[in-house]
CSV table of C-alpha atoms and ligand atoms in Angstrom, one decimal:
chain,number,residue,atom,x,y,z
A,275,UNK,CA,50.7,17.9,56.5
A,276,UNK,CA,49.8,20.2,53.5
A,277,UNK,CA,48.7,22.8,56.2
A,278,UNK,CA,52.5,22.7,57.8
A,279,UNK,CA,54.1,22.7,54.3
A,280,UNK,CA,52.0,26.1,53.6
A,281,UNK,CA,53.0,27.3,57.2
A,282,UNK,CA,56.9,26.2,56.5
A,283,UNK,CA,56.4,28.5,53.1
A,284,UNK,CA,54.6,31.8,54.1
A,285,UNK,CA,55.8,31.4,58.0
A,286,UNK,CA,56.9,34.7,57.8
A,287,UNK,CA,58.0,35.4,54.7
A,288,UNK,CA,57.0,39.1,55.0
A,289,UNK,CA,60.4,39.5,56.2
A,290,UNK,CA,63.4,39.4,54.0
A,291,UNK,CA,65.9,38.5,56.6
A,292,UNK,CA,64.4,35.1,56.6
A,293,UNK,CA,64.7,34.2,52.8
A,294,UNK,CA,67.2,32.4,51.8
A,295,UNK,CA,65.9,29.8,54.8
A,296,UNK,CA,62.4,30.3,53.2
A,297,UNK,CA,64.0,29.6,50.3
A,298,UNK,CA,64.9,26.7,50.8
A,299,UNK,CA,62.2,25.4,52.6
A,300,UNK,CA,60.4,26.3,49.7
A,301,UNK,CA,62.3,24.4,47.1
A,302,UNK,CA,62.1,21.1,49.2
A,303,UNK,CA,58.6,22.3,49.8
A,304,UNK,CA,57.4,22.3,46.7
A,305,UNK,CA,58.9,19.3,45.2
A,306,UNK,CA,57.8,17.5,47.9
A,307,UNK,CA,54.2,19.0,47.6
A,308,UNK,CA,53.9,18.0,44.3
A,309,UNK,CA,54.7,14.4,44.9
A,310,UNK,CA,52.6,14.6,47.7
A,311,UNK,CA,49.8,15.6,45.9
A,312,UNK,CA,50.6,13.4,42.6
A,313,UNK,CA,50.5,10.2,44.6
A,314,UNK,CA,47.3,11.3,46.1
A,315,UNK,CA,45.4,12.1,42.5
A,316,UNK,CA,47.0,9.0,41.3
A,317,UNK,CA,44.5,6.7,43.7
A,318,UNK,CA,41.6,9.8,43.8
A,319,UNK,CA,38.1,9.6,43.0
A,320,UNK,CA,36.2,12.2,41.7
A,321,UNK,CA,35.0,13.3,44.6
A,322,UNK,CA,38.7,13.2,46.2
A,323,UNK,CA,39.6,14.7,43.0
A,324,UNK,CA,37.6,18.0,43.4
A,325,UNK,CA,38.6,18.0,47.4
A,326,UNK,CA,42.4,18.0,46.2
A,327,UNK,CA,41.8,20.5,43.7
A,328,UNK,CA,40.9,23.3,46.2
A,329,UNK,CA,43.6,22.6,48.7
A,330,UNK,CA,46.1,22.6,45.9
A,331,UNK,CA,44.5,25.5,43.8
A,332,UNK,CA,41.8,26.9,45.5
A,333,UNK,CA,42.2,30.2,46.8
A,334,UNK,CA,43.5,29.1,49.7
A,335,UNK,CA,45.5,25.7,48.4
A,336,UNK,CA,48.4,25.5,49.4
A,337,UNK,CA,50.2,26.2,45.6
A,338,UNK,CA,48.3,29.0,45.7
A,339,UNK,CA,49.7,30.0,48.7
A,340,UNK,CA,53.2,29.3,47.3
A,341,UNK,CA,52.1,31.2,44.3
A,342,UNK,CA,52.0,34.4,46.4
A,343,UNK,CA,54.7,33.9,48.3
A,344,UNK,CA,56.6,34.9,44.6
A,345,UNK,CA,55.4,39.0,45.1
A,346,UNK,CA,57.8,39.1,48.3
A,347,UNK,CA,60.8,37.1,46.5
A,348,UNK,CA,63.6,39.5,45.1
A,349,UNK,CA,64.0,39.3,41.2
A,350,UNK,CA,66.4,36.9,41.1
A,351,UNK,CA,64.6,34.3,43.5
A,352,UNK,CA,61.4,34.6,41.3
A,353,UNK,CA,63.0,33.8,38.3
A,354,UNK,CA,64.3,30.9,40.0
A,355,UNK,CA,61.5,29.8,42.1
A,356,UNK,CA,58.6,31.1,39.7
A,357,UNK,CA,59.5,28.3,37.0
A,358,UNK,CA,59.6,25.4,40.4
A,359,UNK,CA,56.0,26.9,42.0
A,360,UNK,CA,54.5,27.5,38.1
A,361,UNK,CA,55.5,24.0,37.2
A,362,UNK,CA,53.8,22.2,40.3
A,363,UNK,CA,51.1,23.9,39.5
A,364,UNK,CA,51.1,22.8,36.0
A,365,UNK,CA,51.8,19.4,37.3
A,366,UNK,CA,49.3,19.0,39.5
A,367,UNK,CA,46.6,21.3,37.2
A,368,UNK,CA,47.1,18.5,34.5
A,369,UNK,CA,47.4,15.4,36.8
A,370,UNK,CA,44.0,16.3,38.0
A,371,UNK,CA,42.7,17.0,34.5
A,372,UNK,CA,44.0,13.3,33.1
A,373,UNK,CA,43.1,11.6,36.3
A,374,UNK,CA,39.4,13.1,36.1
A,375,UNK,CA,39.5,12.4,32.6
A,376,UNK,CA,40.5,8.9,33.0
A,377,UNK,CA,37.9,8.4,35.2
A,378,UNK,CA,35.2,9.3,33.6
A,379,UNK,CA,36.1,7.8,30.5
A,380,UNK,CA,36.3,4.5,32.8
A,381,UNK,CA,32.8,5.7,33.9
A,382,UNK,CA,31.1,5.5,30.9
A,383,UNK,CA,32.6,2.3,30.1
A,384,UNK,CA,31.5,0.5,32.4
A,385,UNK,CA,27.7,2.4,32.0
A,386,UNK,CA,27.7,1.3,28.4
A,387,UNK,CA,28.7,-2.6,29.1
A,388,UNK,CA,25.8,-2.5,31.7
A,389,UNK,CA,23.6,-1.0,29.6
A,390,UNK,CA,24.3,-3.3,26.7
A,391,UNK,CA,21.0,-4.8,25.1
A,392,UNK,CA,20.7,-8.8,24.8
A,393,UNK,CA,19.3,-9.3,21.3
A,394,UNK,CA,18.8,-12.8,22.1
A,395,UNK,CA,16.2,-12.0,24.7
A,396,UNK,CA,12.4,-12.7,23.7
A,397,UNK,CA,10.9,-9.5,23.5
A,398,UNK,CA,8.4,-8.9,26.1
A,399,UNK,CA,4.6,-9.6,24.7
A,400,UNK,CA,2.6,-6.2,24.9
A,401,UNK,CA,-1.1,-6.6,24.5
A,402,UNK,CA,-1.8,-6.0,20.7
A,403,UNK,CA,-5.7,-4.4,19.3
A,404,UNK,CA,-6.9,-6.1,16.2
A,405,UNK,CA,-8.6,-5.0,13.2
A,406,UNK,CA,-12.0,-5.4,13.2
A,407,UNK,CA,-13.6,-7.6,10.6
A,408,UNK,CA,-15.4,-5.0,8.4
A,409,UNK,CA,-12.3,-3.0,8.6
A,410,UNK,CA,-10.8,-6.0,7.2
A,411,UNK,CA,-13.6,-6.4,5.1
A,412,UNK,CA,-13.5,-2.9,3.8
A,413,UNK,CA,-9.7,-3.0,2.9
A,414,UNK,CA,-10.5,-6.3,1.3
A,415,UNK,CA,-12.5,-4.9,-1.0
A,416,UNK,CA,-10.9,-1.4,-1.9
A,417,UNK,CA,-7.6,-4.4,-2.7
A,418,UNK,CA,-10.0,-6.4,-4.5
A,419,UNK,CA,-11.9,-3.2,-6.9
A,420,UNK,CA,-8.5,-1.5,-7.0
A,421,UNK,CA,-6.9,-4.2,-9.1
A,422,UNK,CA,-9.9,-3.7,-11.2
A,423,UNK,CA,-9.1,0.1,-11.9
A,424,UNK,CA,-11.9,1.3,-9.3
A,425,UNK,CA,-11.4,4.0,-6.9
A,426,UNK,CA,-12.1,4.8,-3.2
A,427,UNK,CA,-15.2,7.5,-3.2
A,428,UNK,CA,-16.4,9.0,0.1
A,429,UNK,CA,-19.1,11.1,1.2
A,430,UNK,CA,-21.1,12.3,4.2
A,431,UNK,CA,-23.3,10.0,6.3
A,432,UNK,CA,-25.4,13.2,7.1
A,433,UNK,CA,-27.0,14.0,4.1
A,434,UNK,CA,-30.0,16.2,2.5
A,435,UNK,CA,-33.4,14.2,1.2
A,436,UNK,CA,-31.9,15.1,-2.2
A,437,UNK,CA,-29.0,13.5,-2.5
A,438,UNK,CA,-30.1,10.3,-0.7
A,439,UNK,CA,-33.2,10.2,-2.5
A,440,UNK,CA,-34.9,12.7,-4.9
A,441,UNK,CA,-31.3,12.8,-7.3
A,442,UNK,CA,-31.9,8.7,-7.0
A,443,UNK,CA,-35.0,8.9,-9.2
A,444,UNK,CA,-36.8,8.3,-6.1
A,445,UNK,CA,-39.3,11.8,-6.0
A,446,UNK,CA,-40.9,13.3,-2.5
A,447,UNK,CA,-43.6,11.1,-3.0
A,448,UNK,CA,-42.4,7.9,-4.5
A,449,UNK,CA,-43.1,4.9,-2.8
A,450,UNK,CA,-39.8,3.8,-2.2
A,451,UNK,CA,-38.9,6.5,-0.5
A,452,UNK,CA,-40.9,4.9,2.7
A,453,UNK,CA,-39.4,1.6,2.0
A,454,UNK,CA,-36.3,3.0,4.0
A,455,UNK,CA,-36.8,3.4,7.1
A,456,UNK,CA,-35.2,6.4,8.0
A,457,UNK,CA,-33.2,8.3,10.3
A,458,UNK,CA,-34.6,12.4,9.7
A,459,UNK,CA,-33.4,15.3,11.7
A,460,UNK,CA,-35.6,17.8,13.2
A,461,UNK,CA,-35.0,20.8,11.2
A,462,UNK,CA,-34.5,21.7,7.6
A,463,UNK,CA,-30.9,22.7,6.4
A,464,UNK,CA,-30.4,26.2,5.3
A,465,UNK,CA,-31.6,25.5,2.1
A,466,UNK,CA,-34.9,24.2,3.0
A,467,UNK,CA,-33.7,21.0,2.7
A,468,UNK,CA,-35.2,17.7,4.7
A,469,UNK,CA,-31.9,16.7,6.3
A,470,UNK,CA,-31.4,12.7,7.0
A,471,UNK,CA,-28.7,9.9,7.9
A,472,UNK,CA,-27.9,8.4,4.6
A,473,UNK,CA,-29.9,5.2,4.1
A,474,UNK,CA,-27.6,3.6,1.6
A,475,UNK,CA,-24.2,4.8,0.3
A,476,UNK,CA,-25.5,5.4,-3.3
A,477,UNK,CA,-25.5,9.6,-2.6
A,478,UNK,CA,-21.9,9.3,-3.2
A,479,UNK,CA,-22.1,8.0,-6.6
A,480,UNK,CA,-24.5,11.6,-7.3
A,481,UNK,CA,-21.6,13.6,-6.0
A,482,UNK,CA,-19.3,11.7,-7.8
A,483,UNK,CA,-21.1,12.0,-11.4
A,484,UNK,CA,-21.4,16.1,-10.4
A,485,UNK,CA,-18.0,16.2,-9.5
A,486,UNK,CA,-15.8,14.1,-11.8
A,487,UNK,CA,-15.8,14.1,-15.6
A,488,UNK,CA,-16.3,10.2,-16.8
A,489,UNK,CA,-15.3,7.3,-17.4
A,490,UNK,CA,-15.8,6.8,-13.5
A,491,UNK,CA,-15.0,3.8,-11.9
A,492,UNK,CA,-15.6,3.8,-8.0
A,493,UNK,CA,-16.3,1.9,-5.4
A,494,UNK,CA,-17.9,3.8,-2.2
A,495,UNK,CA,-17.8,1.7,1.1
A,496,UNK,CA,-19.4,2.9,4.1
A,497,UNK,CA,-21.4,3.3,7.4
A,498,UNK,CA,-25.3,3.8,6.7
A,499,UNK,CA,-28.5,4.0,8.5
A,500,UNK,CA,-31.9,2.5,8.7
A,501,UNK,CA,-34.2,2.5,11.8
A,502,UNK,CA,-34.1,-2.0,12.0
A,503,UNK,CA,-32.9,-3.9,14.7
A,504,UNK,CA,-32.9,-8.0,14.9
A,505,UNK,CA,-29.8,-10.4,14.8
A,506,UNK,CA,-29.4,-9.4,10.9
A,507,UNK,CA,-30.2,-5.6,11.2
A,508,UNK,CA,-28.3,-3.3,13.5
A,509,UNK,CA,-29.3,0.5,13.1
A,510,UNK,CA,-25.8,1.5,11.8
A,511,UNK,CA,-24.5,-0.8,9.3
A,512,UNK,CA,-21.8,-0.5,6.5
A,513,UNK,CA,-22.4,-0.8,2.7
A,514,UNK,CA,-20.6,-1.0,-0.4
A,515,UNK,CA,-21.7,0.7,-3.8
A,516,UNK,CA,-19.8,0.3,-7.1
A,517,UNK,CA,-20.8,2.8,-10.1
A,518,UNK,CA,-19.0,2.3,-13.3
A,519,UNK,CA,-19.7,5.1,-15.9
A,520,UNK,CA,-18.5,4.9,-19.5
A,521,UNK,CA,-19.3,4.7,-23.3
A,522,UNK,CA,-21.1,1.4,-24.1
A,523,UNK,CA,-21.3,-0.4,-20.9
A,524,UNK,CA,-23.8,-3.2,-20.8
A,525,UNK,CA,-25.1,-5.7,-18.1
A,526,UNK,CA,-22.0,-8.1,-19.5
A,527,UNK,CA,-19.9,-6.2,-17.9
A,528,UNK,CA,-21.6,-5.7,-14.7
A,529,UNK,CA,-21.9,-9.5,-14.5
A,530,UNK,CA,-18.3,-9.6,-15.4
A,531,UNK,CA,-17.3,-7.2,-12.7
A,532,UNK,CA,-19.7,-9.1,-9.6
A,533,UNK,CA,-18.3,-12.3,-10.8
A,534,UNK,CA,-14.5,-11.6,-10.7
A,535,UNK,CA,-15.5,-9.9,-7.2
A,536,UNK,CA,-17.3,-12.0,-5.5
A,537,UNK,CA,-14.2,-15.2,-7.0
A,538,UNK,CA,-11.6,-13.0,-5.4
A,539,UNK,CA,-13.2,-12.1,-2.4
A,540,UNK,CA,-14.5,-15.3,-0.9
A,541,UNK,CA,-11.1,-17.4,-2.5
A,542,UNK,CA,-12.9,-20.0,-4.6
A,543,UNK,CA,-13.1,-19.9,-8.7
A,544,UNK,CA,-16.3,-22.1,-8.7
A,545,UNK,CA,-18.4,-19.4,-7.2
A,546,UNK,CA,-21.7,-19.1,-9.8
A,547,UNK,CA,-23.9,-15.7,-9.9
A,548,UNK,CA,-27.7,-15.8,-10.6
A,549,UNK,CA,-29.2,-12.4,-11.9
A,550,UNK,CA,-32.6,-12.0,-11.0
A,551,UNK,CA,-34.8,-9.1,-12.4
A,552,UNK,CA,-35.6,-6.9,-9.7
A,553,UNK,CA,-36.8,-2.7,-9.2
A,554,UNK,CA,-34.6,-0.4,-8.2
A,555,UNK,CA,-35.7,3.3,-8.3
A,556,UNK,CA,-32.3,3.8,-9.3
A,557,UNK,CA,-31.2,1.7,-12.0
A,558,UNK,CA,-33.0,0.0,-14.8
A,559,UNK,CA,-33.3,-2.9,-15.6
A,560,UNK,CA,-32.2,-3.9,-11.9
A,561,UNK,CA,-30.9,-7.5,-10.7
A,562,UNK,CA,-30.6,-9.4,-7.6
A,563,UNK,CA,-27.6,-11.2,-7.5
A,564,UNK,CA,-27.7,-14.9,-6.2
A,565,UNK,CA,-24.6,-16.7,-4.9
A,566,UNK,CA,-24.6,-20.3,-5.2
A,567,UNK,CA,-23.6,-21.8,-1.9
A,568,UNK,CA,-23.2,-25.7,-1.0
A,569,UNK,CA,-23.6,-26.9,2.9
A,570,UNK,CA,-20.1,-28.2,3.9
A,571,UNK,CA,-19.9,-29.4,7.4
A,572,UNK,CA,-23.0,-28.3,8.4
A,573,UNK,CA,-22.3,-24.9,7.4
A,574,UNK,CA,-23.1,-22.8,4.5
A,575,UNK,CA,-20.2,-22.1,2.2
A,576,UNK,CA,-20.4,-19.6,-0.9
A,577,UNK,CA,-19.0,-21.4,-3.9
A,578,UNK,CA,-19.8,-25.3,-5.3
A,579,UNK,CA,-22.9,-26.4,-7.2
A,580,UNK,CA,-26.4,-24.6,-6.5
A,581,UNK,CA,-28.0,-27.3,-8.0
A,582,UNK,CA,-26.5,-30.3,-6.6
A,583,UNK,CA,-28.0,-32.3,-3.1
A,584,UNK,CA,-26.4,-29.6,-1.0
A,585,UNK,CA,-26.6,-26.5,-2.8
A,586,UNK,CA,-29.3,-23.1,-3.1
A,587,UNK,CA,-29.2,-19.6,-3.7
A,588,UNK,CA,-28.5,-16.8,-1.9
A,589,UNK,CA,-29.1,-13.1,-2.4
A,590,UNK,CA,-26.0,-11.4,-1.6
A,591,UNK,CA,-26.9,-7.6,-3.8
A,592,UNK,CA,-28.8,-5.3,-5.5
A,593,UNK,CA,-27.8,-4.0,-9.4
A,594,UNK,CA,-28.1,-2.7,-12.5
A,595,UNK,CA,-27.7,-0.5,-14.9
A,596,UNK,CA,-27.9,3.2,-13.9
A,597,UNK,CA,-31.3,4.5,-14.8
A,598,UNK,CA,-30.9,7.2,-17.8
A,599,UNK,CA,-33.0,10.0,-15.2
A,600,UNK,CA,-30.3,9.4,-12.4
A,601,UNK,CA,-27.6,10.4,-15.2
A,602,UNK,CA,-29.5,13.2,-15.8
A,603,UNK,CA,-29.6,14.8,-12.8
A,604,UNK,CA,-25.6,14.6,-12.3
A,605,UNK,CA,-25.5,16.8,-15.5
A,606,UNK,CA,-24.8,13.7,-17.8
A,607,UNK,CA,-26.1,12.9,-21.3
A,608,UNK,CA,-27.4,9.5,-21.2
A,609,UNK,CA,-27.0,9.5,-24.5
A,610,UNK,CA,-23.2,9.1,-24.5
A,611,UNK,CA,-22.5,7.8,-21.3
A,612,UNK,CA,-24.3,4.6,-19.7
A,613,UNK,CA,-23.1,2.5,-16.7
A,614,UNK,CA,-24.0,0.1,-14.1
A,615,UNK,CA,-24.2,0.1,-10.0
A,616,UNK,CA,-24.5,-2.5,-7.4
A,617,UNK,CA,-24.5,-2.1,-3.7
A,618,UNK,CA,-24.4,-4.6,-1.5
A,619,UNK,CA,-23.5,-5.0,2.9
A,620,UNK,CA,-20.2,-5.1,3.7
A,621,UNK,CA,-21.2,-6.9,7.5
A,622,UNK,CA,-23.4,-9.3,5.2
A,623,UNK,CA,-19.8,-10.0,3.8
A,624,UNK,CA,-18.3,-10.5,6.7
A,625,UNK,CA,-20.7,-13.1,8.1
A,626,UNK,CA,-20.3,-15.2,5.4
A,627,UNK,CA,-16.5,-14.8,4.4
A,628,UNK,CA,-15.9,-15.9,8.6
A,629,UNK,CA,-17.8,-17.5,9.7
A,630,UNK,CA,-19.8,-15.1,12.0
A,631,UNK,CA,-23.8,-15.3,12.5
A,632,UNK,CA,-25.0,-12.8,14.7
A,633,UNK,CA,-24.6,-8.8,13.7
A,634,UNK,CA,-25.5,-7.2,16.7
A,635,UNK,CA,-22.0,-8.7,18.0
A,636,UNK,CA,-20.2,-6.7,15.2
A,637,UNK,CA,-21.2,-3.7,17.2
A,638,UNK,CA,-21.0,-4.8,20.9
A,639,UNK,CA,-17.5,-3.7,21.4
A,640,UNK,CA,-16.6,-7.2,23.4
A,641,UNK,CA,-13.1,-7.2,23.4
A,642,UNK,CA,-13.4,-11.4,23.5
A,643,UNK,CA,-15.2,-11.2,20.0
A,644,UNK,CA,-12.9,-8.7,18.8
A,645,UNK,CA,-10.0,-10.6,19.5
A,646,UNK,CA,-11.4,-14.0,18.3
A,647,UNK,CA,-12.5,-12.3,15.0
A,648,UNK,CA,-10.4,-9.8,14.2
A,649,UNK,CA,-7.2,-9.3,12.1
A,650,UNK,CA,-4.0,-8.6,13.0
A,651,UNK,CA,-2.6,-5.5,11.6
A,652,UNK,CA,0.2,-6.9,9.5
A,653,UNK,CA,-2.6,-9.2,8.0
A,654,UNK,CA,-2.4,-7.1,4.6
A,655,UNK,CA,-5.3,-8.7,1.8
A,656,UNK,CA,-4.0,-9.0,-1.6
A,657,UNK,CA,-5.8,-10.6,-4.8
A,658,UNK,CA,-3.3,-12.7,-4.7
A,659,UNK,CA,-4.3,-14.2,-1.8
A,660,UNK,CA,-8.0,-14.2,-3.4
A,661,UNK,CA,-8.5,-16.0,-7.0
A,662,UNK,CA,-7.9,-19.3,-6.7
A,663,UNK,CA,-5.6,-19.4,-4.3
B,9,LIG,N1,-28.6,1.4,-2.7
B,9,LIG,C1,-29.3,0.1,-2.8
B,9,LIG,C2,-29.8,-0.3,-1.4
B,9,LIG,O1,-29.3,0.2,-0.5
B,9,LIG,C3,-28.5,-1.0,-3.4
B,9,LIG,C4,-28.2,-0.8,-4.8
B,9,LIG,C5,-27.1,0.0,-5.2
B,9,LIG,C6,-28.9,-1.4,-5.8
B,9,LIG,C7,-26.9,0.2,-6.5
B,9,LIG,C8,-28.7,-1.2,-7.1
B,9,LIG,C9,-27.7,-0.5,-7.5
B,9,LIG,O2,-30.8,-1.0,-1.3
């Protein structure tokens, strides 16, 4: 039907003989054209939409064909058919531009209602790691010595025989030196040094006495290295090492330090510390500390009376005060400044605070023991959560 109204409005209209029958052919045409296509955009889709479009305005729609009939028309024709033609196209140009419109406003509606998100559905479970218990352990700790105005201090688990050793008070040939068993590399470093995996973490209280001006209060937690292997040894294993330099610091306050630690880390106020004299290459005089422990259950617990039916002693780290040559070395007057330093094993720790008795699993990487024994992520230690909670 379009195709006859455009025939009906160019048929011949080349010829001026015919116009005022064009004419008014073309006024009922049009009108009815534009109803015509009105009623059609009125139920369209887009698709339809875009099909109507260019029979109505493309360059060969059927307004446009109207459109040129206009260059043929004499003046005063045009001025009274160019307003009719102009306005259906207007018409339909803007029916099809609020019809579109309205659909795809309708569109994305009815996208958005669909997509609308239930926030009463469970949330889908999606498998969650855990943090492993000396991880835990560690951050434990670093909560634990932070409250007490000690720092983090790290160093590097490669390190020369100096640092690890000779700066230690422990020279080339001093016994002690074989007592570790050590992990040594092939070749020398640049300097000629012997070049190791660090035995214990106590090289990083050296750096930090060269590098920091005291008082220094750190703690330095850490992987280290000794060639042992048996259900309480495991090659790589993790230490902590506390150094506390000042004026006037005694053994008091070491004891004072390990006690308030050791209360706040294992959750129980009745925890008792034995200091036993001991030899440390490094500190002098040196103490092992004892822990009182009771047998609860069949197991042993840190904390209750040593000396009672169920109770002993048990050697949980090595201390004392920093030997005067060691302060040396760092550039220190012993004269002025004194301190103390413990170190003790952080998987040690571990085992006791959880529960857990063999170390080789620590290191195993069985995704059953890790998610038996470890932490979840959001499990944040406080001291709160510690002294006598
Ligand atoms: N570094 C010692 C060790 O690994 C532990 C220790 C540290 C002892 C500090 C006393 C003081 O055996």
């Amino acid at each position: 039907m379009r195709q006859g109204l455009i025939c009906a409005a160019g048929h011949d209209s080349g010829s001026r003989t015919f116009l005022p029958f064009v004419k008014e052919q073309i006024v009922a045409d049009v009108e009815t054209l534009q109803q015509d296509y009105l009623a059609q955009i009125a139920n369209a889709d887009l698709a339809a939409l875009e099909e109507i479009r260019i029979a109505a305005l493309g360059k060969q729609g059927a307004i446009t064909g109207l459109l040129k009939t206009l260059g043929s028309m004499s003046p005063e024709e045009r001025q009274e058919q160019g307003p009719r033609i102009n306005g259906a196209r207007e018409a339909v140009t803007s029916a099809i531009a609020a019809r579109k419109d309205a659909l795809e406003s309708a569109a994305l509606n009815e996208r958005l209602a669909a997509e609308a998100i239930d926030l009463t559905l469970p949330v889908a479970p999606s498998p969650q790691g855990s943090v492993h218990p000396v991880a835990q352990v560690m951050d434990e700790l670093a909560e634990i010595f932070a409250d007490l105005g000690f720092a983090v201090a790290t160093g590097p688990e490669i390190e020369s025989g100096w640092y690890n050793f000779t700066a230690l008070n422990m020279p080339e040939t001093h016994p002690a030196r074989a007592m570790h068993d050590t992990f040594y590399f092939p070749d020398r470093n640049a300097d000629g040094e012997e070049m190791l995996l660090r035995t214990h973490t106590s090289p990083v209280q050296i750096r930090t006495m060269m590098g920091q001006k005291p008082p220094i209060r750190i703690i330095a937690p850490g992987r280290t290295y000794r060639s042992d292997s048996d259900a309480t040894h495991t090659p790589m294993f993790h230490q902590v090492e506390g150094l506390v330099i000042d004026r006037g610091i005694t053994m008091a306050h070491l004891k004072w330090t390990l006690e308030t630690f050791v209360r706040a880390f294992f959750e129980r106020d009745d925890i008792v510390l034995r200091l036993r004299p001991s030899y440390f290459p490094f500190t002098e005089p040196s103490a092992e500390v004892d822990v009182g422990f009771t047998v609860e259950k069949g197991k042993r617990v840190v904390g209750g009376d040593p000396t009672g039916p169920n109770g002993g002693w048990m050697e949980i780290l090595g201390s004392g005060m920093v030997n005067p040559k060691v302060i040396e070395h760092c550039g220190l007057d012993p004269d002025e400044w004194q301190g103390f330093a413990f170190g003790c094993g952080i998987d040690r720790l571990a085992m006791l605070k959880y529960g857990m008795d063999d170390l080789r699993a620590f290191f195993d990487g069985d995704l059953r023991w890790l998610k038996h024994y470890g932490f979840s992520s959001l499990d944040v230690p406080t001291l709160s959560g510690g002294v006598g909670a």
